[in-house]
CSV table of C-alpha atoms in Angstrom, one decimal:
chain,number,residue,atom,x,y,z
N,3,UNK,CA,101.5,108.3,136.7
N,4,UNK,CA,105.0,107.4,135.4
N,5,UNK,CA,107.1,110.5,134.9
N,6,UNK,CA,107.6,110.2,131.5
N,7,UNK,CA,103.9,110.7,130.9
N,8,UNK,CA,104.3,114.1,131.9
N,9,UNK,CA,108.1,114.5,130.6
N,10,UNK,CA,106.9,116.7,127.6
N,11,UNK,CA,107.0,119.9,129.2
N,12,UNK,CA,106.9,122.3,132.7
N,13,UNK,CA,102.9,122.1,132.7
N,14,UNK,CA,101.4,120.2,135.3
N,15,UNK,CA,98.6,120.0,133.8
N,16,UNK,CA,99.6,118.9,129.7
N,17,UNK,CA,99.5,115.0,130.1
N,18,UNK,CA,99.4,113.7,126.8
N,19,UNK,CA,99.0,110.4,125.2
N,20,UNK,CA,95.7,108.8,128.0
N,21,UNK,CA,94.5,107.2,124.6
N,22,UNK,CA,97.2,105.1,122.8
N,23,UNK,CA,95.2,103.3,119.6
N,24,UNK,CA,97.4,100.2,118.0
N,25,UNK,CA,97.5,98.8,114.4
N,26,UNK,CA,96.8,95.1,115.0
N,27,UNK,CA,99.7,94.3,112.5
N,28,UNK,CA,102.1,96.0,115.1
N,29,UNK,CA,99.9,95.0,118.4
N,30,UNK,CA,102.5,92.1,119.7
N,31,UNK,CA,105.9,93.9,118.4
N,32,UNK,CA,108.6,94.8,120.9
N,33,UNK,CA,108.7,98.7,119.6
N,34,UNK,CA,104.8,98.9,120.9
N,35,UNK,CA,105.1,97.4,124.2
N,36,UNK,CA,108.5,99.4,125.4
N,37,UNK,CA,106.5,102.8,124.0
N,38,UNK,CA,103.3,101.1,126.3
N,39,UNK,CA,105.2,100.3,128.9
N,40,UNK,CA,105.6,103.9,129.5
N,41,UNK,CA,101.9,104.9,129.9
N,42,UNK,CA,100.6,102.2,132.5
N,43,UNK,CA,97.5,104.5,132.9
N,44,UNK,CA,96.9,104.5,128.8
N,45,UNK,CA,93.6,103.7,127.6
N,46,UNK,CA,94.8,101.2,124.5
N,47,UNK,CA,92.4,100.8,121.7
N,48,UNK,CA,93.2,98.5,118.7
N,49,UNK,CA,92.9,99.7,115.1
N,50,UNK,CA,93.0,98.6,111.7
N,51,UNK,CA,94.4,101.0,110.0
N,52,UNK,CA,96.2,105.0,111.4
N,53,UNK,CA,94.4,106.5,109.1
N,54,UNK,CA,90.5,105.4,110.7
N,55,UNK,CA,91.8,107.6,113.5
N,56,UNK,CA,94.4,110.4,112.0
N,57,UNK,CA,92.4,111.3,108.8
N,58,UNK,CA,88.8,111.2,109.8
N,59,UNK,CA,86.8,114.1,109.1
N,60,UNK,CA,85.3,117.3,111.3
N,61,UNK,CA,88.5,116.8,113.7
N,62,UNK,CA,89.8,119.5,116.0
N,63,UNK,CA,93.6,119.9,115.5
N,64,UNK,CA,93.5,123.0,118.0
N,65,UNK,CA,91.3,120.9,120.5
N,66,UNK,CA,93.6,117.4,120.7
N,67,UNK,CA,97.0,119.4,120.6
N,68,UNK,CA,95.7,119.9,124.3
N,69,UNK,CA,95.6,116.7,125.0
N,70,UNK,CA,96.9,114.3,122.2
N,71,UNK,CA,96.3,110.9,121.4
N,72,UNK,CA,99.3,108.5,120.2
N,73,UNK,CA,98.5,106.4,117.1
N,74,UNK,CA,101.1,103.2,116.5
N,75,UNK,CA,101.2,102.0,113.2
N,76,UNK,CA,103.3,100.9,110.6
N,77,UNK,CA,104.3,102.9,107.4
N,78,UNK,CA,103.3,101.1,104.2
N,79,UNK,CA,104.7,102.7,100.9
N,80,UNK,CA,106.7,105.5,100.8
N,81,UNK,CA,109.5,106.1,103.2
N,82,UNK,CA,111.8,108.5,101.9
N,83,UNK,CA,111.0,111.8,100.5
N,84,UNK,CA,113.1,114.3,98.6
N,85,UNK,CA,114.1,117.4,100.5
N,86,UNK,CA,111.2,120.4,100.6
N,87,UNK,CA,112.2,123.7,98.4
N,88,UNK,CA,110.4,125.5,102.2
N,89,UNK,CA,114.0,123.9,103.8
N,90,UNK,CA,117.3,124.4,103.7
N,91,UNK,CA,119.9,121.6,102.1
N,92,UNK,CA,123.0,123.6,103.5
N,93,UNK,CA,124.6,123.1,100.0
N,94,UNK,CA,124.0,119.4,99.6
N,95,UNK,CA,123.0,118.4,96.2
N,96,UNK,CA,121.0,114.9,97.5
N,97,UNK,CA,118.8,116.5,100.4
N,98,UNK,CA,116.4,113.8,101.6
N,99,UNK,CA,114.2,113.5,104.4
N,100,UNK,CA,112.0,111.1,107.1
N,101,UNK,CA,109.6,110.8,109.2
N,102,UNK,CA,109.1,108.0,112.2
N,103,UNK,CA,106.8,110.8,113.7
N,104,UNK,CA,104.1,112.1,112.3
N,105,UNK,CA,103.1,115.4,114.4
N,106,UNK,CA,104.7,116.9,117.6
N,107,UNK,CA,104.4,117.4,121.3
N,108,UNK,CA,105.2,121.0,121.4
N,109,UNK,CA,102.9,123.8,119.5
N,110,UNK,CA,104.1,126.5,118.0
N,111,UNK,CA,101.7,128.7,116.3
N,112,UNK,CA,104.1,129.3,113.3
N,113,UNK,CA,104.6,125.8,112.6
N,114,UNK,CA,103.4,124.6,109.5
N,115,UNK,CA,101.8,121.4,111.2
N,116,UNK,CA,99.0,122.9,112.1
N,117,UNK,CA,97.9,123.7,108.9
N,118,UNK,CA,99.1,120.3,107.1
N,119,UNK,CA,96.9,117.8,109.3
N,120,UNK,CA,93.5,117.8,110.5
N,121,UNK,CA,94.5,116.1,113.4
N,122,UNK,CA,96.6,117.1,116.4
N,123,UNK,CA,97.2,113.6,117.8
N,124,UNK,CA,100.9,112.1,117.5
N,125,UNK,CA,101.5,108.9,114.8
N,126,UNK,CA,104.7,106.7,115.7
N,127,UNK,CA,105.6,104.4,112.9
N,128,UNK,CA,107.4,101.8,114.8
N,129,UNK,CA,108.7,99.4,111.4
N,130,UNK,CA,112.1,101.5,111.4
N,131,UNK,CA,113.9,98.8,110.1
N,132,UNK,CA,112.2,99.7,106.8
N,133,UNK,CA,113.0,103.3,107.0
N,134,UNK,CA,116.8,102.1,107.3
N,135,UNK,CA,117.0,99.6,104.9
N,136,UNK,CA,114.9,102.4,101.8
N,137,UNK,CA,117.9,104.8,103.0
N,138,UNK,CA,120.2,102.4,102.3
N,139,UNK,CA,118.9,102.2,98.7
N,140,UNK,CA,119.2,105.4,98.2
N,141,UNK,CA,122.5,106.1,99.9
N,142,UNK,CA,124.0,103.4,98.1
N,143,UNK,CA,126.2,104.7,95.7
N,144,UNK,CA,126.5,108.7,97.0
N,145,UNK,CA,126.7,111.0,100.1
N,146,UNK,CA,123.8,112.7,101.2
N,147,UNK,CA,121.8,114.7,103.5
N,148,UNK,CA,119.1,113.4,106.1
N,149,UNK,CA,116.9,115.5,107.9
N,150,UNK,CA,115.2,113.0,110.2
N,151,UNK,CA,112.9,115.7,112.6
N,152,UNK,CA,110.9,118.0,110.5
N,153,UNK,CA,107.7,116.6,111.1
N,154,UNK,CA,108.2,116.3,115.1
N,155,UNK,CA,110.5,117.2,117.6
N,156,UNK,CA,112.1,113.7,117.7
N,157,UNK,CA,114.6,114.2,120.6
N,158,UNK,CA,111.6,115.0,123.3
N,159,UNK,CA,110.0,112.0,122.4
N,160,UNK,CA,114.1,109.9,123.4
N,161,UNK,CA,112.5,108.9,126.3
N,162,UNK,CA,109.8,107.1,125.3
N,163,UNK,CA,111.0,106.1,121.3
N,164,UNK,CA,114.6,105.6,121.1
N,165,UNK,CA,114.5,107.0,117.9
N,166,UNK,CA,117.5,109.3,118.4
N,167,UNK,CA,119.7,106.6,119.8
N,168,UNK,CA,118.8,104.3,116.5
N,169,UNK,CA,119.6,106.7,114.1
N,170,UNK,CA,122.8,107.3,115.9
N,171,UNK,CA,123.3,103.8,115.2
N,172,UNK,CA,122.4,104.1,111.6
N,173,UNK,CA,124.9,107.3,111.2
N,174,UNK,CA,127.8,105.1,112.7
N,175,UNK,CA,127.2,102.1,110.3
N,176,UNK,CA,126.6,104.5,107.5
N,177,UNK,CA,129.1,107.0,107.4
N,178,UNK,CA,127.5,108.1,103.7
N,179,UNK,CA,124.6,109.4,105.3
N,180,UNK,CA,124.7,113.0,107.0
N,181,UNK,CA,122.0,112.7,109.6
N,182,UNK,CA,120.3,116.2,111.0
N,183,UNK,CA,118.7,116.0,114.4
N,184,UNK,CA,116.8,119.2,115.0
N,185,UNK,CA,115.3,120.1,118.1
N,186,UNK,CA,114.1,123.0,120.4
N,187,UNK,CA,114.8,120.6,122.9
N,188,UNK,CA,116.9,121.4,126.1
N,189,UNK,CA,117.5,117.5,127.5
N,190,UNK,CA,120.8,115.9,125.7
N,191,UNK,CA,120.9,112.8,128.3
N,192,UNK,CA,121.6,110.3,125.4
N,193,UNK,CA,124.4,112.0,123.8
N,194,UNK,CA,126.5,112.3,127.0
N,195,UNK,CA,127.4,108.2,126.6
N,196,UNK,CA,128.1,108.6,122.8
N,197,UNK,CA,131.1,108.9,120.6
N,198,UNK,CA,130.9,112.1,118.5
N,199,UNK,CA,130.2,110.8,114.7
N,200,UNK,CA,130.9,113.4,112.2
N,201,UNK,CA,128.0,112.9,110.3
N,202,UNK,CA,125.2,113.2,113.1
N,203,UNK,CA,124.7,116.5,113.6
N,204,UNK,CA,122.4,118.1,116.4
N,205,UNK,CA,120.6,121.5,114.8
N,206,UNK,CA,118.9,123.8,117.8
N,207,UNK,CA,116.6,126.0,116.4
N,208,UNK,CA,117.2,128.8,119.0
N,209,UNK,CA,114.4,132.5,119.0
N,210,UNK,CA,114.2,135.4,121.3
N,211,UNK,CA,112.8,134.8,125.1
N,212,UNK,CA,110.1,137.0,123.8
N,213,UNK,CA,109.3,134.9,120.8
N,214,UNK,CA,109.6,131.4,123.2
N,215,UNK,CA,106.8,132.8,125.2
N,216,UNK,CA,104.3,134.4,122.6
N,217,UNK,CA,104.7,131.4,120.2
N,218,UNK,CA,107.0,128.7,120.7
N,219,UNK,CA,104.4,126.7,123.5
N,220,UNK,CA,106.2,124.0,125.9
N,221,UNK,CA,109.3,124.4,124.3
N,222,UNK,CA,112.6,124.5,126.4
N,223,UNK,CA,113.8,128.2,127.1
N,224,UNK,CA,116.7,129.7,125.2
N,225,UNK,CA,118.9,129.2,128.2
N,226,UNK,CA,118.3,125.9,128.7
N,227,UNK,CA,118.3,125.0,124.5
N,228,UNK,CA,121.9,127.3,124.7
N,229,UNK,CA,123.2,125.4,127.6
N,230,UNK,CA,122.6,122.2,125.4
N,231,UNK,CA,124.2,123.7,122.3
N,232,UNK,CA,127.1,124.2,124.7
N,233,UNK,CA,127.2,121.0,125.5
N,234,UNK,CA,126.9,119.2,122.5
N,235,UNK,CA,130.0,121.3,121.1
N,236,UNK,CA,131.8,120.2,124.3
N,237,UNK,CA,131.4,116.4,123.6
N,238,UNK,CA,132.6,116.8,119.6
N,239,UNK,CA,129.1,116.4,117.6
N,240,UNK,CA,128.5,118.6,115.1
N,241,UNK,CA,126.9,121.5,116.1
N,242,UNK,CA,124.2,123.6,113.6
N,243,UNK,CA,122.4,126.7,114.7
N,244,UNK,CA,118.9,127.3,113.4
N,245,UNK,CA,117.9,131.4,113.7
N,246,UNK,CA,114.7,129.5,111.7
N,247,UNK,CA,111.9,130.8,111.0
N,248,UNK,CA,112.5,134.7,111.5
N,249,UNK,CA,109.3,136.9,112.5
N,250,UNK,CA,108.7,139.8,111.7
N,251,UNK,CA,108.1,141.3,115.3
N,252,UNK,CA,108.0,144.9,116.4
N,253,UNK,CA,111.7,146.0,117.6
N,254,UNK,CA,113.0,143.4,115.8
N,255,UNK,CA,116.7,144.1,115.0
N,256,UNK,CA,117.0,144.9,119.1
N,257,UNK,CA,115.0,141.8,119.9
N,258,UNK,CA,117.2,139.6,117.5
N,259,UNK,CA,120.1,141.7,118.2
N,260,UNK,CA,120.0,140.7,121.8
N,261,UNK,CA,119.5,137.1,120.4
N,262,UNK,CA,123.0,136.5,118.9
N,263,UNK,CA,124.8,138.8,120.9
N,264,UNK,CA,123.4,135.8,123.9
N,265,UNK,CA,124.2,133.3,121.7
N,266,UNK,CA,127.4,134.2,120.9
N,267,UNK,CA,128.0,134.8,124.3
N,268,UNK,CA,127.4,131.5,125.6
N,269,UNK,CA,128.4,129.1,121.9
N,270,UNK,CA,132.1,129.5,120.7
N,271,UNK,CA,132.0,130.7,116.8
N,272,UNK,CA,134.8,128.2,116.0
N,273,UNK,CA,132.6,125.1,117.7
N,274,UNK,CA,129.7,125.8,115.3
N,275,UNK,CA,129.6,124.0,112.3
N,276,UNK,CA,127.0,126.3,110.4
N,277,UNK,CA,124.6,128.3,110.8
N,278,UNK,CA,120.7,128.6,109.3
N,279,UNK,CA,118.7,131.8,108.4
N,280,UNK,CA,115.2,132.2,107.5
N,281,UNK,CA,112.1,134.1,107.2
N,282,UNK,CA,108.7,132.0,108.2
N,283,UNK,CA,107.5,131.0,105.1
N,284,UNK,CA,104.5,128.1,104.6
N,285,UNK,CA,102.4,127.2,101.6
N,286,UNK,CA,99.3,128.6,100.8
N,287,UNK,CA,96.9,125.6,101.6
N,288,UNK,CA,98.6,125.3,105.3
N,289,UNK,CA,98.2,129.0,105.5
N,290,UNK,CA,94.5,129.1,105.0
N,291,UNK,CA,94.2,125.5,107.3
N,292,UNK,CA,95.9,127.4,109.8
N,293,UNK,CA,93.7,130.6,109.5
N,294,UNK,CA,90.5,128.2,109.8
N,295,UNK,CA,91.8,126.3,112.8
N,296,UNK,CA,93.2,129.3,114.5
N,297,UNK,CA,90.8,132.1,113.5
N,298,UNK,CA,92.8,134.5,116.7
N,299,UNK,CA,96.4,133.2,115.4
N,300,UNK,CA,98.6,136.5,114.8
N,301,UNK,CA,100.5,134.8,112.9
N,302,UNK,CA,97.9,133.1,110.9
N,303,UNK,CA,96.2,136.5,110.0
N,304,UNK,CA,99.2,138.3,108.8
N,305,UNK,CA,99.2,139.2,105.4
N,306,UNK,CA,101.6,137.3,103.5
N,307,UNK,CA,102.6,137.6,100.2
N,308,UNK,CA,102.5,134.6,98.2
N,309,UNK,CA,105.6,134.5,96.1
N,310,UNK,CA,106.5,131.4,94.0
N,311,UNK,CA,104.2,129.2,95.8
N,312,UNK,CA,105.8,130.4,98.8
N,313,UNK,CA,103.4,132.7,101.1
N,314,UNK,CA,106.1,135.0,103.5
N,315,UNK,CA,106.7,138.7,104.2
N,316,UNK,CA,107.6,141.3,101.4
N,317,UNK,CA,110.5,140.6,99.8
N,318,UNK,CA,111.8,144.3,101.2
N,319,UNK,CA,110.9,142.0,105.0
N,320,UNK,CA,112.6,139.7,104.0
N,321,UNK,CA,115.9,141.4,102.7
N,322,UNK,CA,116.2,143.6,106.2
N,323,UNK,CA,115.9,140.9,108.1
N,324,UNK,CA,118.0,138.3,106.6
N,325,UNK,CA,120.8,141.6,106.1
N,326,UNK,CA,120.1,142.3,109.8
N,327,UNK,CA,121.2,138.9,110.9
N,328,UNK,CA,124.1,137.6,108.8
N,329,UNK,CA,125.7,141.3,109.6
N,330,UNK,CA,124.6,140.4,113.2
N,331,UNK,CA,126.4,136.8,113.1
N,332,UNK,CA,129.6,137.6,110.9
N,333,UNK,CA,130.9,139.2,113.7
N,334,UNK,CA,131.3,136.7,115.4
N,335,UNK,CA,132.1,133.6,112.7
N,336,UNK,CA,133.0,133.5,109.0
N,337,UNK,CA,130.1,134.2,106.2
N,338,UNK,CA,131.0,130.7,104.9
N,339,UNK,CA,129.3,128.9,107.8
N,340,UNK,CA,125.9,131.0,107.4
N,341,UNK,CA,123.3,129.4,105.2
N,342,UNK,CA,120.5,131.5,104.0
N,343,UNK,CA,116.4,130.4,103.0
N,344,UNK,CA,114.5,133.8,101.1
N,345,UNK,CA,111.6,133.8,98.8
C-alpha cells in the first residue's frame, strides 16, 4: 500500500478510500487518474451520477467515517455560495465560500458534518476550472472574501488533490480575492516552495490537548498544528488563529487559559494577522441528525438553546467564555485583531 493511502492520520489501522466510485463524465480526466494513481489497491467502480452513492437512503455516516469511500464527480450548478451567518466574515462585507470537497477525513464530534449528510464517505469535485472561472464572475468588479475549506479539511487531502497548490495559483492571478485556507492540519510541505501572497491566508483552528483527544479524532496535536502556525509566520503568509468552536468543558478558563498562554508562547502577537472566537453553535436539523447518528455523542446530547435559528449554550455561556478569552488574548496582541462569533 502506497503511503499516502494511509497519510491521513497516526492510526495504523484508518486506511480510507479502498472503494473509489467515478462519474463516467470525469472517468478519462487527468484530475481522476493523478487522485487514482494514488490508491493502486482501490477498488474503482463507475457511476452515473455522485448522488446514486452519497444520497442514498438508510446510510450509516458513523459506520463509513471508519472507513470512507471517495466519490469523483463533477459539480453541475451551483458553485459559489454566499458566506453562512454560523461563520465569521472578519469584517468583510462580500464573504463567499466553496467547496471542491464535500466531507472530511478527520471526525470531530462537534462538527456540524455529521449532522448535514447522511453519508460519511468523501466527494471530490474534480471540474475546478469551473469553480475558478464562477469566482471570477463574482470577483469581477470588487474585493472579497473566500473561505475555500469549511466543508473538509482541504490541506490533508495536498497530497493526493492539489487543491491547495491551485488555489494558491488562483490567489496570485487574482489578487481581488482573499483566499482562507483553514486547517487543523500540522504538514505545511507545499508552502515551504511558495512566495508569501498577501491575500492567501492559512487559518489553524487550534483547542486544548484535552479537547484534541476527547473530540477532535485524527487530527494533528496542538504542538504539531502550533509548530506549523510558527512556520507559516516565518515564511510571510498571512497567519489567522481560529480559538473556534469554544466548548463549554469543566475547568474551562484553566483549560483555555493554558491554551493561549501556549500559544502565545510559541506564535509572536505581532506575526498574527487576526484572530477568531467562537462558541460551538449548529443548526437545529444538524443538531437532531447528529443526536440520531450519535445517540452516546456528549456533545450531541447537551442541551442547547436554540436562539435565532442558532442552537448554542446560554447566552450567560456564551458571554463568560467569549469575555474569558479576548481578556485572555489582549494581553498578548491588540483587541483590533480579535474577531468575535455569539448568538
Amino acid at each position: 500500500m502506497k503511503e499516502s493511502e494511509n497519510m491521513f492520520c497516526n492510526s495504523i489501522y484508518y486506511k480510507p478510500f479502498s472503494h473509489i466510485y467515478t462519474e463516467e463524465q470525469v472517468m478519462e480526466s487527468k484530475a481522476v487518474s493523478s487522485v487514482i494513481s494514488h490508491f493502486k489497491r482501490a477498488e474503482i467502480i463507475k457511476i452515473k451520477n455522485y448522488r446514486d452513492v452519497f444520497n442514498r437512503p438508510n446510510q450509516s455516516f458513523s459506520a463509513q467515517k471508519k472507513t470512507p469511500a471517495l466519490i469523483l464527480a463533477k459539480k453541475e450548478g451551483e458553485l459559489v455560495y454566499k458566506g453562512a451567518p454560523f461563520c465569521q466574515s472578519f469584517g468583510s462585507e462580500d464573504f463567499y465560500y466553496t467547496s471542491f470537497v464535500l466531507n472530511c477525513i478527520y471526525d470531530c464530534e462537534y462538527c456540524y458534518l455529521r449532522g448535514m449528510y447522511a453519508s460519511g464517505n468523501v466527494v471530490v469535485f474534480v471540474n475546478y476550472e469551473d469553480f475558478f472561472s464562477e469566482v471570477r464572475k463574482i470577483s469581477e468588479n470588487k474585493n472579497i472574501f473566500l473561505c475555500i475549506s469549511y466543508d473538509t479539511d482541504l490541506l490533508v487531502l495536498e497530497g493526493i488533490l492539489g487543491f491547495c497548490r491551485r488555489w494558491y495559483d488562483f490567489a496570485a492571478e487574482n489578487k481581488n480575492v482573499n483566499i482562507e485556507l483553514r486547517t487543523k492540519c500540522g504538514n505545511i510541505d507545499f508552502l515551504r516552495r511558495l512566495k508569501p501572497l498577501d491575500n492567501f491566508i492559512i487559518a489553524f483552528t487550534l483547542s486544548p490537548e484535552e479537547v484534541i483527544k476527547l473530540y477532535e479524532h485524527k487530527t494533528a496535536s496542538l504542538e504539531k498544528r502550533l509548530e506549523a502556525a510558527r512556520e507559516t509566520a516565518e515564511t510571510g503568509f498571512p497567519l489567522r488563529l481560529s480559538f473556534d468552536p469554544l466548548l463549554k468543558i469543566p475547568n474551562f478558563e484553566q483549560v483555555y487559559g493554558r491554551l493561549i498562554k501556549k500559544c502565545f508562547e510559541t506564535l509572536e502577537g505581532k506575526k498574527i494577522r487576526d484572530i477568531g472566537v467562537g462558541s460551538f453553535r449548529i443548526s437545529p436539523d444538524y443538531i437532531k441528525a447528529m443526536r440520531k447518528s450519535y445517540p452516546n455523542s456528549i456533545i450531541a446530547a447537551y442541551p442547547y438553546e436554540n436562539t435565532e435559528g442558532a442552537c448554542s449554550y446560554s447566552r450567560e455561556d456564551n458571554r463568560r467564555m467569549l469575555e474569558f478569552m479576548t481578556d485572555c488574548i489582549k494581553k498578548y496582541c491588540g483587541m483590533e485583531k480579535i474577531y468575535l462569533w455569539n448568538t
